[in-house]
Coordinates of C-alpha atoms in Angstrom, one line a residue:
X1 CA 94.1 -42.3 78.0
X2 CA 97.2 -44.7 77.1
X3 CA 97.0 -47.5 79.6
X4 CA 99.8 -49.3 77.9
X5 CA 101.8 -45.8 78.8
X6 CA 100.5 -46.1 82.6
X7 CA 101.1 -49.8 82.8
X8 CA 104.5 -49.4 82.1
X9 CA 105.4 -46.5 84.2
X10 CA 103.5 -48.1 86.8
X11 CA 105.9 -51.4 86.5
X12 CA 109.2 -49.0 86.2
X13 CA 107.8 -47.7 89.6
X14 CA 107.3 -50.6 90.9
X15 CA 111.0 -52.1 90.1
X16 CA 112.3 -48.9 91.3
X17 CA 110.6 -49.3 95.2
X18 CA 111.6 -53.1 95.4
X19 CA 115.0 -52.2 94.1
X20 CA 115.1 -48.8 96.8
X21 CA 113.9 -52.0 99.4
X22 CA 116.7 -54.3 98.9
X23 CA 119.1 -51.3 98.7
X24 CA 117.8 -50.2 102.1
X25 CA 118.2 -53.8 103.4
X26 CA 121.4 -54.4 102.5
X27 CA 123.1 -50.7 103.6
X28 CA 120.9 -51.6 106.9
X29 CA 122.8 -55.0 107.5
X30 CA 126.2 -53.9 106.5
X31 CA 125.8 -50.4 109.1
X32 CA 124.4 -53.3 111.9
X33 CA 127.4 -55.4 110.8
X34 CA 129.9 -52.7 111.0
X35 CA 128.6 -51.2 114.6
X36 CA 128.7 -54.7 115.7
X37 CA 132.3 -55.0 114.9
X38 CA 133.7 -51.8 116.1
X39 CA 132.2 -52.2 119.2
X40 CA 133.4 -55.8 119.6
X41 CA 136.9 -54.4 118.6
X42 CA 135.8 -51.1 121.6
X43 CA 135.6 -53.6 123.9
X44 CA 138.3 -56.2 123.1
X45 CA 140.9 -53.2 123.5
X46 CA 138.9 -51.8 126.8
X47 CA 139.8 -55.2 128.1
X48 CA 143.0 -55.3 127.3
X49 CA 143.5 -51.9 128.8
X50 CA 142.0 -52.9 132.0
X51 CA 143.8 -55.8 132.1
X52 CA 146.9 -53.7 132.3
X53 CA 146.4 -51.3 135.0
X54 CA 148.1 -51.8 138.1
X55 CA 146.0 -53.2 141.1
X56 CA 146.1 -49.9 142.7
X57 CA 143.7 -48.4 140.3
X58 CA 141.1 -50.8 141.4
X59 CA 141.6 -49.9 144.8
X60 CA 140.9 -46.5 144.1
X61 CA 137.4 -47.0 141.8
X62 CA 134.9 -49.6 142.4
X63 CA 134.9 -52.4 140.0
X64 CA 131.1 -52.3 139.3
X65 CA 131.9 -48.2 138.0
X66 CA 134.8 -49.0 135.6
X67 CA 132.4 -52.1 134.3
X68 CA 129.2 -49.7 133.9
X69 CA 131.1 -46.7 132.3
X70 CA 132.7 -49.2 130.2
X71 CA 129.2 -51.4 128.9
X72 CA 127.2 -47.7 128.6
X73 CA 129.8 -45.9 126.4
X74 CA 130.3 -48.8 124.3
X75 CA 126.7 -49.5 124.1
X76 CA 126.0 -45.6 123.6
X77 CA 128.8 -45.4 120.5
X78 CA 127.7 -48.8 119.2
X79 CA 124.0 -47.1 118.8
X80 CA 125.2 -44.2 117.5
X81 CA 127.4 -45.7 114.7
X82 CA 124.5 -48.0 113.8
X83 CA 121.8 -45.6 113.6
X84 CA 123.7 -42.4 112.0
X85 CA 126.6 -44.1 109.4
X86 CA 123.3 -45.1 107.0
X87 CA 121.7 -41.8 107.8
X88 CA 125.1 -39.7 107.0
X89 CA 126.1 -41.5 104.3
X90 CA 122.6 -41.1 101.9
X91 CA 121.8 -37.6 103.9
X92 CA 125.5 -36.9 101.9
X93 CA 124.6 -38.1 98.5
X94 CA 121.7 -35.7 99.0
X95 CA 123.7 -33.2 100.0
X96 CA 125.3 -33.5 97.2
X97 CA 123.0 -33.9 94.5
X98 CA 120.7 -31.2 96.2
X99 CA 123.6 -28.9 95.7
X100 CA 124.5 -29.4 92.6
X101 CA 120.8 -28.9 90.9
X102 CA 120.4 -25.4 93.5
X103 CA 123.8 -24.2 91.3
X104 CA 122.6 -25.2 88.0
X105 CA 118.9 -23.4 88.9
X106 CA 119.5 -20.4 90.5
X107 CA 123.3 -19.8 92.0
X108 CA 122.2 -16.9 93.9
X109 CA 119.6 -18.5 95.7
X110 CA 122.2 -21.4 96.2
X111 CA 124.4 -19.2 97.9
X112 CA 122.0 -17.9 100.2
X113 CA 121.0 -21.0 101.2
X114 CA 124.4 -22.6 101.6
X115 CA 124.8 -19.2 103.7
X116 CA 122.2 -19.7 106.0
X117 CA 122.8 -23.3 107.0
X118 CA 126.3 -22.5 107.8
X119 CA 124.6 -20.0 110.7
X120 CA 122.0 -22.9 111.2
X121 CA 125.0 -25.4 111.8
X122 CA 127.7 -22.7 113.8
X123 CA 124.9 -22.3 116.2
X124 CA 123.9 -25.7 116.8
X125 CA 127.8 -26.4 118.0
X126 CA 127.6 -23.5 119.9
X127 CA 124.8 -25.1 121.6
X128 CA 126.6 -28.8 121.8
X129 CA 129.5 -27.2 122.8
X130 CA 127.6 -25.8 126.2
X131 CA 125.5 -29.2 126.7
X132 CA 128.2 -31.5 126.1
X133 CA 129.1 -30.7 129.9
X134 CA 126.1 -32.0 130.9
X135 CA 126.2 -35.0 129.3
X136 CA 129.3 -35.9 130.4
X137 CA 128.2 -35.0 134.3
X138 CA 125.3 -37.4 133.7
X139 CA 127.5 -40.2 132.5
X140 CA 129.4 -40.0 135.0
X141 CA 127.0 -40.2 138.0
X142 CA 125.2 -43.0 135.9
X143 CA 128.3 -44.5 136.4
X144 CA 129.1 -43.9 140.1
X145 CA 125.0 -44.9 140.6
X146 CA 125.1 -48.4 138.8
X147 CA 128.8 -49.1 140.1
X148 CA 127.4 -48.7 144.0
X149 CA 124.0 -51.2 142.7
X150 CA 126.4 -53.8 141.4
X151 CA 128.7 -53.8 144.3
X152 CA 125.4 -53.9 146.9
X153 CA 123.8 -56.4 144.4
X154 CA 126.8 -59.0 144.3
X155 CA 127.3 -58.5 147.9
X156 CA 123.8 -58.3 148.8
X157 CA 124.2 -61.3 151.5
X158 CA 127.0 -59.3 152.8
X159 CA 125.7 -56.4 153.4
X160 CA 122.3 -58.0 154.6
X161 CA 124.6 -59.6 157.4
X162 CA 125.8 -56.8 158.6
X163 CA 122.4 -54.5 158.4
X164 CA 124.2 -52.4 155.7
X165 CA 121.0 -51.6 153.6
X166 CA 120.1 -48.3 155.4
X167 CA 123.6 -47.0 154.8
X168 CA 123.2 -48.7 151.3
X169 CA 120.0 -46.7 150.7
X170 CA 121.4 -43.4 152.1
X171 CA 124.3 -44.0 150.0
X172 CA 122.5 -44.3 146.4
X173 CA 120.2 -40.8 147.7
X174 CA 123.5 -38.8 147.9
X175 CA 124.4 -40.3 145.0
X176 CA 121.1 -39.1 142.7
X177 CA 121.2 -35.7 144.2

Protein backbone atom coordinates (compact mmCIF):
# COMPACT_ATOMS: atom_id res chain seq x y z
CA UNK A 1 0.00 0.00 0.00
CA UNK A 2 1.18 3.72 -0.72
CA UNK A 3 0.37 5.60 2.45
CA UNK A 4 2.09 8.66 1.15
CA UNK A 5 -0.74 8.22 -1.79
CA UNK A 6 -3.54 7.94 1.00
CA UNK A 7 -2.14 10.64 3.10
CA UNK A 8 -2.47 12.95 0.58
CA UNK A 9 -5.79 12.15 -0.78
CA UNK A 10 -6.87 12.03 2.63
CA UNK A 11 -5.65 15.79 3.21
CA UNK A 12 -7.24 16.89 -0.43
CA UNK A 13 -10.43 15.45 1.24
CA UNK A 14 -10.07 17.08 4.07
CA UNK A 15 -9.51 20.75 2.45
CA UNK A 16 -12.31 19.95 0.29
CA UNK A 17 -15.13 19.38 3.51
CA UNK A 18 -13.78 22.50 5.38
CA UNK A 19 -13.77 24.45 2.13
CA UNK A 20 -17.66 22.79 1.33
CA UNK A 21 -18.14 24.16 5.32
CA UNK A 22 -17.24 27.66 5.00
CA UNK A 23 -19.09 27.73 1.51
CA UNK A 24 -22.17 26.45 3.28
CA UNK A 25 -21.69 29.13 5.95
CA UNK A 26 -21.40 31.90 4.04
CA UNK A 27 -24.39 31.11 1.29
CA UNK A 28 -26.28 30.35 4.76
CA UNK A 29 -25.67 33.95 6.13
CA UNK A 30 -26.04 35.85 3.01
CA UNK A 31 -29.85 33.80 2.22
CA UNK A 32 -30.58 34.81 6.36
CA UNK A 33 -29.30 38.24 5.36
CA UNK A 34 -31.32 38.58 2.27
CA UNK A 35 -34.79 37.10 3.84
CA UNK A 36 -34.12 39.53 6.57
CA UNK A 37 -34.04 42.42 4.32
CA UNK A 38 -36.88 41.75 2.00
CA UNK A 39 -39.06 41.18 4.76
CA UNK A 40 -38.01 44.32 6.52
CA UNK A 41 -38.55 46.11 3.02
CA UNK A 42 -42.37 43.66 3.10
CA UNK A 43 -43.17 45.35 5.98
CA UNK A 44 -41.93 48.93 5.66
CA UNK A 45 -44.18 49.14 2.37
CA UNK A 46 -47.28 47.20 4.30
CA UNK A 47 -46.94 50.07 6.60
CA UNK A 48 -46.91 52.55 4.42
CA UNK A 49 -49.90 51.09 2.75
CA UNK A 50 -51.84 50.92 5.86
CA UNK A 51 -50.99 54.19 6.68
CA UNK A 52 -52.79 55.29 3.66
CA UNK A 53 -56.13 53.78 3.73
CA UNK A 54 -58.96 55.90 4.61
CA UNK A 55 -60.41 55.46 8.21
CA UNK A 56 -63.32 53.75 6.84
CA UNK A 57 -61.42 50.58 6.05
CA UNK A 58 -60.69 50.25 9.68
CA UNK A 59 -64.07 50.49 10.53
CA UNK A 60 -65.01 47.76 8.40
CA UNK A 61 -62.03 45.06 9.63
CA UNK A 62 -60.79 44.80 13.03
CA UNK A 63 -57.43 46.14 13.62
CA UNK A 64 -55.98 42.99 15.45
CA UNK A 65 -56.98 40.99 11.68
CA UNK A 66 -55.21 43.42 9.34
CA UNK A 67 -52.13 43.26 12.02
CA UNK A 68 -52.20 39.27 12.18
CA UNK A 69 -52.66 38.65 8.35
CA UNK A 70 -50.05 41.20 7.92
CA UNK A 71 -47.06 39.62 10.73
CA UNK A 72 -48.16 35.72 9.43
CA UNK A 73 -47.66 36.47 5.67
CA UNK A 74 -44.60 38.29 6.21
CA UNK A 75 -43.36 35.86 8.62
CA UNK A 76 -44.60 32.88 6.25
CA UNK A 77 -42.57 34.57 2.96
CA UNK A 78 -39.60 35.61 5.16
CA UNK A 79 -39.27 31.64 6.00
CA UNK A 80 -39.79 30.64 2.77
CA UNK A 81 -37.19 32.89 1.12
CA UNK A 82 -34.67 31.92 3.78
CA UNK A 83 -35.01 28.33 3.70
CA UNK A 84 -35.61 27.63 -0.20
CA UNK A 85 -33.21 30.60 -2.11
CA UNK A 86 -30.03 28.32 -0.78
CA UNK A 87 -31.81 25.19 -1.56
CA UNK A 88 -32.83 26.40 -5.26
CA UNK A 89 -29.96 27.94 -6.06
CA UNK A 90 -27.30 24.72 -5.45
CA UNK A 91 -30.46 22.16 -6.31
CA UNK A 92 -29.86 24.39 -9.84
CA UNK A 93 -26.18 23.95 -10.26
CA UNK A 94 -27.18 20.31 -9.87
CA UNK A 95 -29.59 20.45 -12.07
CA UNK A 96 -27.41 21.53 -14.31
CA UNK A 97 -24.44 19.60 -13.98
CA UNK A 98 -26.59 16.46 -13.56
CA UNK A 99 -27.93 17.21 -16.97
CA UNK A 100 -25.21 17.84 -18.69
CA UNK A 101 -23.19 14.37 -17.73
CA UNK A 102 -26.87 12.27 -18.41
CA UNK A 103 -26.39 13.93 -22.30
CA UNK A 104 -22.84 13.20 -22.59
CA UNK A 105 -23.55 9.28 -21.10
CA UNK A 106 -26.54 8.16 -22.68
CA UNK A 107 -28.89 10.97 -24.53
CA UNK A 108 -31.62 8.56 -24.78
CA UNK A 109 -31.87 7.75 -21.34
CA UNK A 110 -31.52 11.62 -20.75
CA UNK A 111 -34.53 12.23 -22.57
CA UNK A 112 -36.59 9.83 -20.85
CA UNK A 113 -35.74 11.06 -17.74
CA UNK A 114 -36.10 14.80 -18.52
CA UNK A 115 -39.60 13.30 -19.94
CA UNK A 116 -40.73 11.82 -16.89
CA UNK A 117 -39.97 14.65 -14.43
CA UNK A 118 -41.85 16.98 -16.58
CA UNK A 119 -45.06 14.53 -15.78
CA UNK A 120 -43.63 14.32 -12.13
CA UNK A 121 -43.62 18.28 -11.95
CA UNK A 122 -47.19 19.05 -14.34
CA UNK A 123 -48.82 16.90 -11.80
CA UNK A 124 -47.53 18.27 -8.64
CA UNK A 125 -49.07 21.83 -9.94
CA UNK A 126 -52.06 20.20 -10.66
CA UNK A 127 -52.09 19.19 -7.22
CA UNK A 128 -50.96 22.87 -5.78
CA UNK A 129 -53.19 24.29 -7.98
CA UNK A 130 -56.39 22.43 -6.13
CA UNK A 131 -54.72 22.93 -2.39
CA UNK A 132 -53.71 26.37 -2.83
CA UNK A 133 -57.54 27.12 -1.97
CA UNK A 134 -57.15 25.61 1.08
CA UNK A 135 -54.44 27.35 2.14
CA UNK A 136 -55.66 30.42 1.52
CA UNK A 137 -59.17 29.59 3.55
CA UNK A 138 -56.90 28.68 6.39
CA UNK A 139 -55.00 31.92 6.41
CA UNK A 140 -57.73 33.64 6.37
CA UNK A 141 -59.57 32.25 9.41
CA UNK A 142 -56.14 32.31 11.18
CA UNK A 143 -56.54 35.73 10.59
CA UNK A 144 -60.14 36.42 11.61
CA UNK A 145 -59.26 33.89 14.89
CA UNK A 146 -56.07 35.89 16.14
CA UNK A 147 -57.67 39.36 15.17
CA UNK A 148 -60.85 38.53 17.65
CA UNK A 149 -57.88 37.24 20.59
CA UNK A 150 -56.06 40.49 20.17
CA UNK A 151 -59.03 42.71 20.26
CA UNK A 152 -60.48 40.52 23.60
CA UNK A 153 -56.84 40.48 24.89
CA UNK A 154 -56.23 44.35 24.76
CA UNK A 155 -59.69 44.96 25.91
CA UNK A 156 -59.74 42.20 28.29
CA UNK A 157 -60.76 44.71 31.32
CA UNK A 158 -63.41 45.86 29.05
CA UNK A 159 -64.98 43.09 28.22
CA UNK A 160 -64.50 41.54 31.84
CA UNK A 161 -66.67 44.75 32.87
CA UNK A 162 -69.30 44.13 31.04
CA UNK A 163 -69.46 40.08 31.47
CA UNK A 164 -68.45 39.85 27.65
CA UNK A 165 -66.37 36.55 27.94
CA UNK A 166 -69.30 34.08 27.26
CA UNK A 167 -70.10 35.87 24.10
CA UNK A 168 -66.20 36.21 23.69
CA UNK A 169 -65.98 32.41 23.94
CA UNK A 170 -68.98 31.66 21.79
CA UNK A 171 -67.55 34.05 19.34
CA UNK A 172 -63.95 32.34 18.88
CA UNK A 173 -66.13 28.60 18.58
CA UNK A 174 -67.95 29.97 15.49
CA UNK A 175 -64.99 31.20 14.43
CA UNK A 176 -62.88 27.65 14.49
CA UNK A 177 -65.81 25.79 13.00
Amino acid sequence: MNFEKIGSIAIFMICLYLISAVLDFCASFIMATSANKLAKGLRTNISTKINRLPLRYFDKHAFGDILSRVTNDVDTIGMSVSQNLGSFTSALALLIASVTMMFYTNWIMALTAILSSLIGFSLMFIILGKSQKYFNRKQSELGKLNGHIEEIYSGYNVVKAYNGKRKSNKRIQKIQQ
